[in-house]
Amino acid sequence: MRAVKGLFSALVCAGLVCSVGSACAQLVPEPAASDKKLASSTSTDAVESSPAELLEGSRTDYFSCSVGRFRGELEARVVFASAGNTAYFDVSAVRYRIVRSSGQSGGNKANVNFHLDTLNKQGVVRASDQYRSPDAMRQDGSWHLLDVNRIVRTDYQGAVTFEFVFDRSVGGDTRCAAHKTYQWAGASTARSSVAD
């Protein structure tokens, strides 16, 4: 009799727990974002970004992202060159490297694309400039020069996105992107002088 009561209590308890539906769903851990991404030839599979960084003058920055067994890395020179109340957001891609791991096949027809955007204080894109590489980027794990420069005018922020399109022998190409936003250090000075 005690066994029957125990079984009945367990069933009632399970029914109460699962009748709340959403509570049951929350008990199951959410799969990692990387587990949900599917390889696609038309959309970027992974975007790694960071919050806006204050930038005075220029600096060399590094960008990287990965998807599956591919990893793309890029070195770029990032500059805000001021001109009165505005600045020119100037990004030069210096060199790149694409690494394949765990026996991943694929040729040397990858792409390294990038685009710049300028954003106002409300986060609205004001201008853009983009570069699309030929299908000739190497995937041999070595650093290769990529002397490409893009410039946009801004009065607040500049954002750059580097996209790697990895060449696969079997199936569609996969892609990922690394994104950073920079805030012009002179933006606050420019706004206060306009207000005066």
Short mmCIF file of C-alpha atoms in Angstrom, two decimals:
data_model
loop_
_atom_site.label_atom_id
_atom_site.label_comp_id
_atom_site.label_asym_id
_atom_site.label_seq_id
_atom_site.Cartn_x
_atom_site.Cartn_y
_atom_site.Cartn_z
CA MET A 1 0.00 0.00 0.00
CA ARG A 2 2.85 2.38 0.85
CA ALA A 3 4.42 1.61 -2.55
CA VAL A 4 1.16 2.51 -4.32
CA LYS A 5 0.85 5.76 -2.32
CA GLY A 6 4.50 6.59 -3.12
CA LEU A 7 3.94 5.95 -6.82
CA PHE A 8 0.73 8.02 -6.79
CA SER A 9 2.53 10.90 -5.01
CA ALA A 10 5.36 10.79 -7.52
CA LEU A 11 2.92 10.88 -10.47
CA VAL A 12 0.92 13.77 -8.97
CA CYS A 13 4.13 15.65 -8.26
CA ALA A 14 5.40 15.04 -11.81
CA GLY A 15 2.05 16.16 -13.19
CA LEU A 16 2.17 19.38 -11.19
CA VAL A 17 5.71 20.14 -12.25
CA CYS A 18 5.06 19.47 -15.94
CA SER A 19 1.69 21.18 -15.97
CA VAL A 20 3.51 24.45 -15.55
CA GLY A 21 5.02 23.92 -19.02
CA SER A 22 7.40 26.85 -19.04
CA ALA A 23 8.96 25.78 -15.74
CA CYS A 24 9.76 22.38 -17.30
CA ALA A 25 11.25 24.07 -20.36
CA GLN A 26 13.49 26.25 -18.20
CA LEU A 27 14.91 23.22 -16.40
CA VAL A 28 16.40 21.93 -19.67
CA PRO A 29 19.62 23.81 -20.48
CA GLU A 30 19.63 25.90 -23.66
CA PRO A 31 22.02 24.50 -26.30
CA ALA A 32 25.14 26.57 -26.85
CA ALA A 33 24.84 29.13 -29.64
CA SER A 34 27.57 27.35 -31.61
CA ASP A 35 25.52 24.12 -31.55
CA LYS A 36 22.56 25.87 -33.18
CA LYS A 37 24.46 27.34 -36.15
CA LEU A 38 24.17 25.58 -39.48
CA ALA A 39 26.60 25.96 -42.35
CA SER A 40 25.22 28.26 -45.01
CA SER A 41 26.51 29.69 -48.24
CA THR A 42 24.32 32.79 -48.04
CA SER A 43 24.48 34.01 -44.45
CA THR A 44 27.23 34.55 -41.93
CA ASP A 45 27.37 31.67 -39.47
CA ALA A 46 29.11 33.38 -36.57
CA VAL A 47 29.68 37.02 -35.68
CA GLU A 48 32.08 37.86 -32.91
CA SER A 49 31.77 41.45 -31.76
CA SER A 50 32.58 43.77 -28.88
CA PRO A 51 31.13 47.00 -27.44
CA ALA A 52 32.27 50.37 -28.82
CA GLU A 53 35.85 51.28 -27.95
CA LEU A 54 37.09 54.86 -27.59
CA LEU A 55 39.77 55.53 -30.18
CA GLU A 56 42.20 58.44 -30.26
CA GLY A 57 44.43 58.59 -33.30
CA SER A 58 45.36 55.20 -34.71
CA ARG A 59 46.17 51.67 -33.63
CA THR A 60 46.72 48.18 -34.98
CA ASP A 61 43.88 45.83 -34.11
CA TYR A 62 43.31 42.11 -34.59
CA PHE A 63 40.10 40.45 -35.73
CA SER A 64 39.26 36.76 -35.72
CA CYS A 65 36.33 34.39 -36.01
CA SER A 66 35.78 30.72 -36.59
CA VAL A 67 33.15 28.30 -37.77
CA GLY A 68 33.48 24.54 -37.88
CA ARG A 69 37.08 23.63 -38.62
CA PHE A 70 38.03 27.01 -40.13
CA ARG A 71 39.46 30.06 -38.40
CA GLY A 72 40.07 33.44 -40.01
CA GLU A 73 42.43 36.05 -38.55
CA LEU A 74 43.17 39.56 -39.75
CA GLU A 75 45.41 42.45 -38.75
CA ALA A 76 44.18 45.96 -39.55
CA ARG A 77 45.21 49.54 -38.89
CA VAL A 78 42.31 51.62 -37.57
CA VAL A 79 42.41 55.45 -37.61
CA PHE A 80 40.19 58.43 -36.83
CA ALA A 81 41.73 61.36 -38.71
CA SER A 82 40.00 64.55 -37.51
CA ALA A 83 38.95 67.36 -39.81
CA GLY A 84 37.22 70.07 -37.76
CA ASN A 85 33.91 68.80 -36.36
CA THR A 86 34.13 65.53 -38.27
CA ALA A 87 36.62 62.72 -38.70
CA TYR A 88 37.51 60.18 -41.32
CA PHE A 89 37.25 56.58 -40.15
CA ASP A 90 40.06 54.90 -42.03
CA VAL A 91 40.63 51.14 -41.93
CA SER A 92 43.50 49.38 -43.72
CA ALA A 93 43.51 45.58 -43.87
CA VAL A 94 47.18 44.67 -43.57
CA ARG A 95 47.35 40.86 -43.58
CA TYR A 96 45.18 37.79 -43.06
CA ARG A 97 45.49 34.11 -42.24
CA ILE A 98 43.03 31.23 -42.69
CA VAL A 99 43.65 28.08 -40.70
CA ARG A 100 42.04 24.69 -41.36
CA SER A 101 42.06 22.10 -38.59
CA SER A 102 41.41 18.39 -38.08
CA GLY A 103 41.99 17.46 -41.72
CA GLN A 104 39.44 19.95 -43.13
CA SER A 105 39.70 19.96 -46.91
CA GLY A 106 39.18 22.95 -49.17
CA GLY A 107 41.05 24.89 -51.80
CA ASN A 108 42.44 28.39 -51.99
CA LYS A 109 39.33 30.16 -53.27
CA ALA A 110 38.31 31.78 -49.99
CA ASN A 111 37.20 35.40 -49.58
CA VAL A 112 38.06 38.11 -47.08
CA ASN A 113 35.44 40.85 -47.38
CA PHE A 114 34.91 43.87 -45.21
CA HIS A 115 32.78 46.95 -44.87
CA LEU A 116 32.81 50.15 -42.86
CA ASP A 117 29.79 51.95 -41.48
CA THR A 118 29.45 55.27 -39.70
CA LEU A 119 26.85 55.65 -36.99
CA ASN A 120 25.33 58.74 -35.42
CA LYS A 121 24.55 59.14 -31.71
CA GLN A 122 21.25 57.25 -32.16
CA GLY A 123 23.03 54.28 -33.77
CA VAL A 124 21.70 55.00 -37.27
CA VAL A 125 24.06 54.11 -40.13
CA ARG A 126 24.94 57.28 -42.04
CA ALA A 127 27.46 56.04 -44.62
CA SER A 128 29.09 52.79 -45.78
CA ASP A 129 32.03 51.63 -47.84
CA GLN A 130 32.72 47.98 -48.68
CA TYR A 131 35.35 45.73 -50.21
CA ARG A 132 34.71 42.30 -51.75
CA SER A 133 37.77 40.18 -52.38
CA PRO A 134 38.29 37.90 -55.37
CA ASP A 135 37.83 34.12 -54.85
CA ALA A 136 41.56 33.73 -54.40
CA MET A 137 42.35 34.00 -50.69
CA ARG A 138 44.65 31.24 -49.48
CA GLN A 139 43.75 28.77 -46.71
CA ASP A 140 47.21 27.43 -45.90
CA GLY A 141 47.59 28.69 -42.31
CA SER A 142 50.23 31.27 -43.30
CA TRP A 143 50.00 35.05 -43.09
CA HIS A 144 49.37 36.80 -46.43
CA LEU A 145 49.45 40.51 -47.23
CA LEU A 146 46.10 42.18 -47.92
CA ASP A 147 46.72 45.81 -48.73
CA VAL A 148 43.16 47.16 -48.88
CA ASN A 149 41.94 50.48 -47.49
CA ARG A 150 38.46 51.93 -46.96
CA ILE A 151 37.47 55.37 -45.58
CA VAL A 152 34.16 56.88 -44.42
CA ARG A 153 33.37 60.25 -42.87
CA THR A 154 31.80 60.36 -39.40
CA ASP A 155 31.03 62.67 -36.50
CA TYR A 156 30.52 59.98 -33.86
CA GLN A 157 31.29 56.28 -34.43
CA GLY A 158 32.79 54.00 -37.02
CA ALA A 159 32.19 50.25 -37.30
CA VAL A 160 34.10 47.65 -39.28
CA THR A 161 33.09 44.08 -40.11
CA PHE A 162 35.51 41.57 -41.59
CA GLU A 163 33.87 38.53 -43.16
CA PHE A 164 35.70 35.32 -44.00
CA VAL A 165 34.14 33.00 -46.59
CA PHE A 166 35.85 29.64 -46.30
CA ASP A 167 36.24 27.45 -49.39
CA ARG A 168 35.12 23.86 -48.81
CA SER A 169 35.66 20.96 -51.23
CA VAL A 170 32.39 19.27 -50.29
CA GLY A 171 29.18 21.18 -49.57
CA GLY A 172 28.58 24.91 -49.55
CA ASP A 173 31.12 27.43 -48.33
CA THR A 174 30.84 28.56 -44.71
CA ARG A 175 31.42 32.03 -43.36
CA CYS A 176 31.92 33.97 -40.17
CA ALA A 177 32.53 37.61 -39.32
CA ALA A 178 34.35 39.69 -36.72
CA HIS A 179 32.93 43.12 -35.91
CA LYS A 180 34.16 46.10 -33.87
CA THR A 181 32.73 49.55 -33.26
CA TYR A 182 34.93 52.52 -32.39
CA GLN A 183 33.89 55.86 -30.96
CA TRP A 184 35.78 58.90 -32.16
CA ALA A 185 37.49 60.50 -29.14
CA GLY A 186 36.86 63.96 -30.63
CA ALA A 187 33.09 63.42 -30.89
CA SER A 188 32.29 65.05 -27.54
CA THR A 189 34.55 68.05 -28.33
CA ALA A 190 32.96 68.44 -31.75
CA ARG A 191 29.42 68.33 -30.31
CA SER A 192 30.19 70.88 -27.57
CA SER A 193 31.80 73.32 -30.05
CA VAL A 194 28.75 73.03 -32.34
CA ALA A 195 26.48 73.80 -29.37
CA ASP A 196 28.51 76.95 -28.51
#
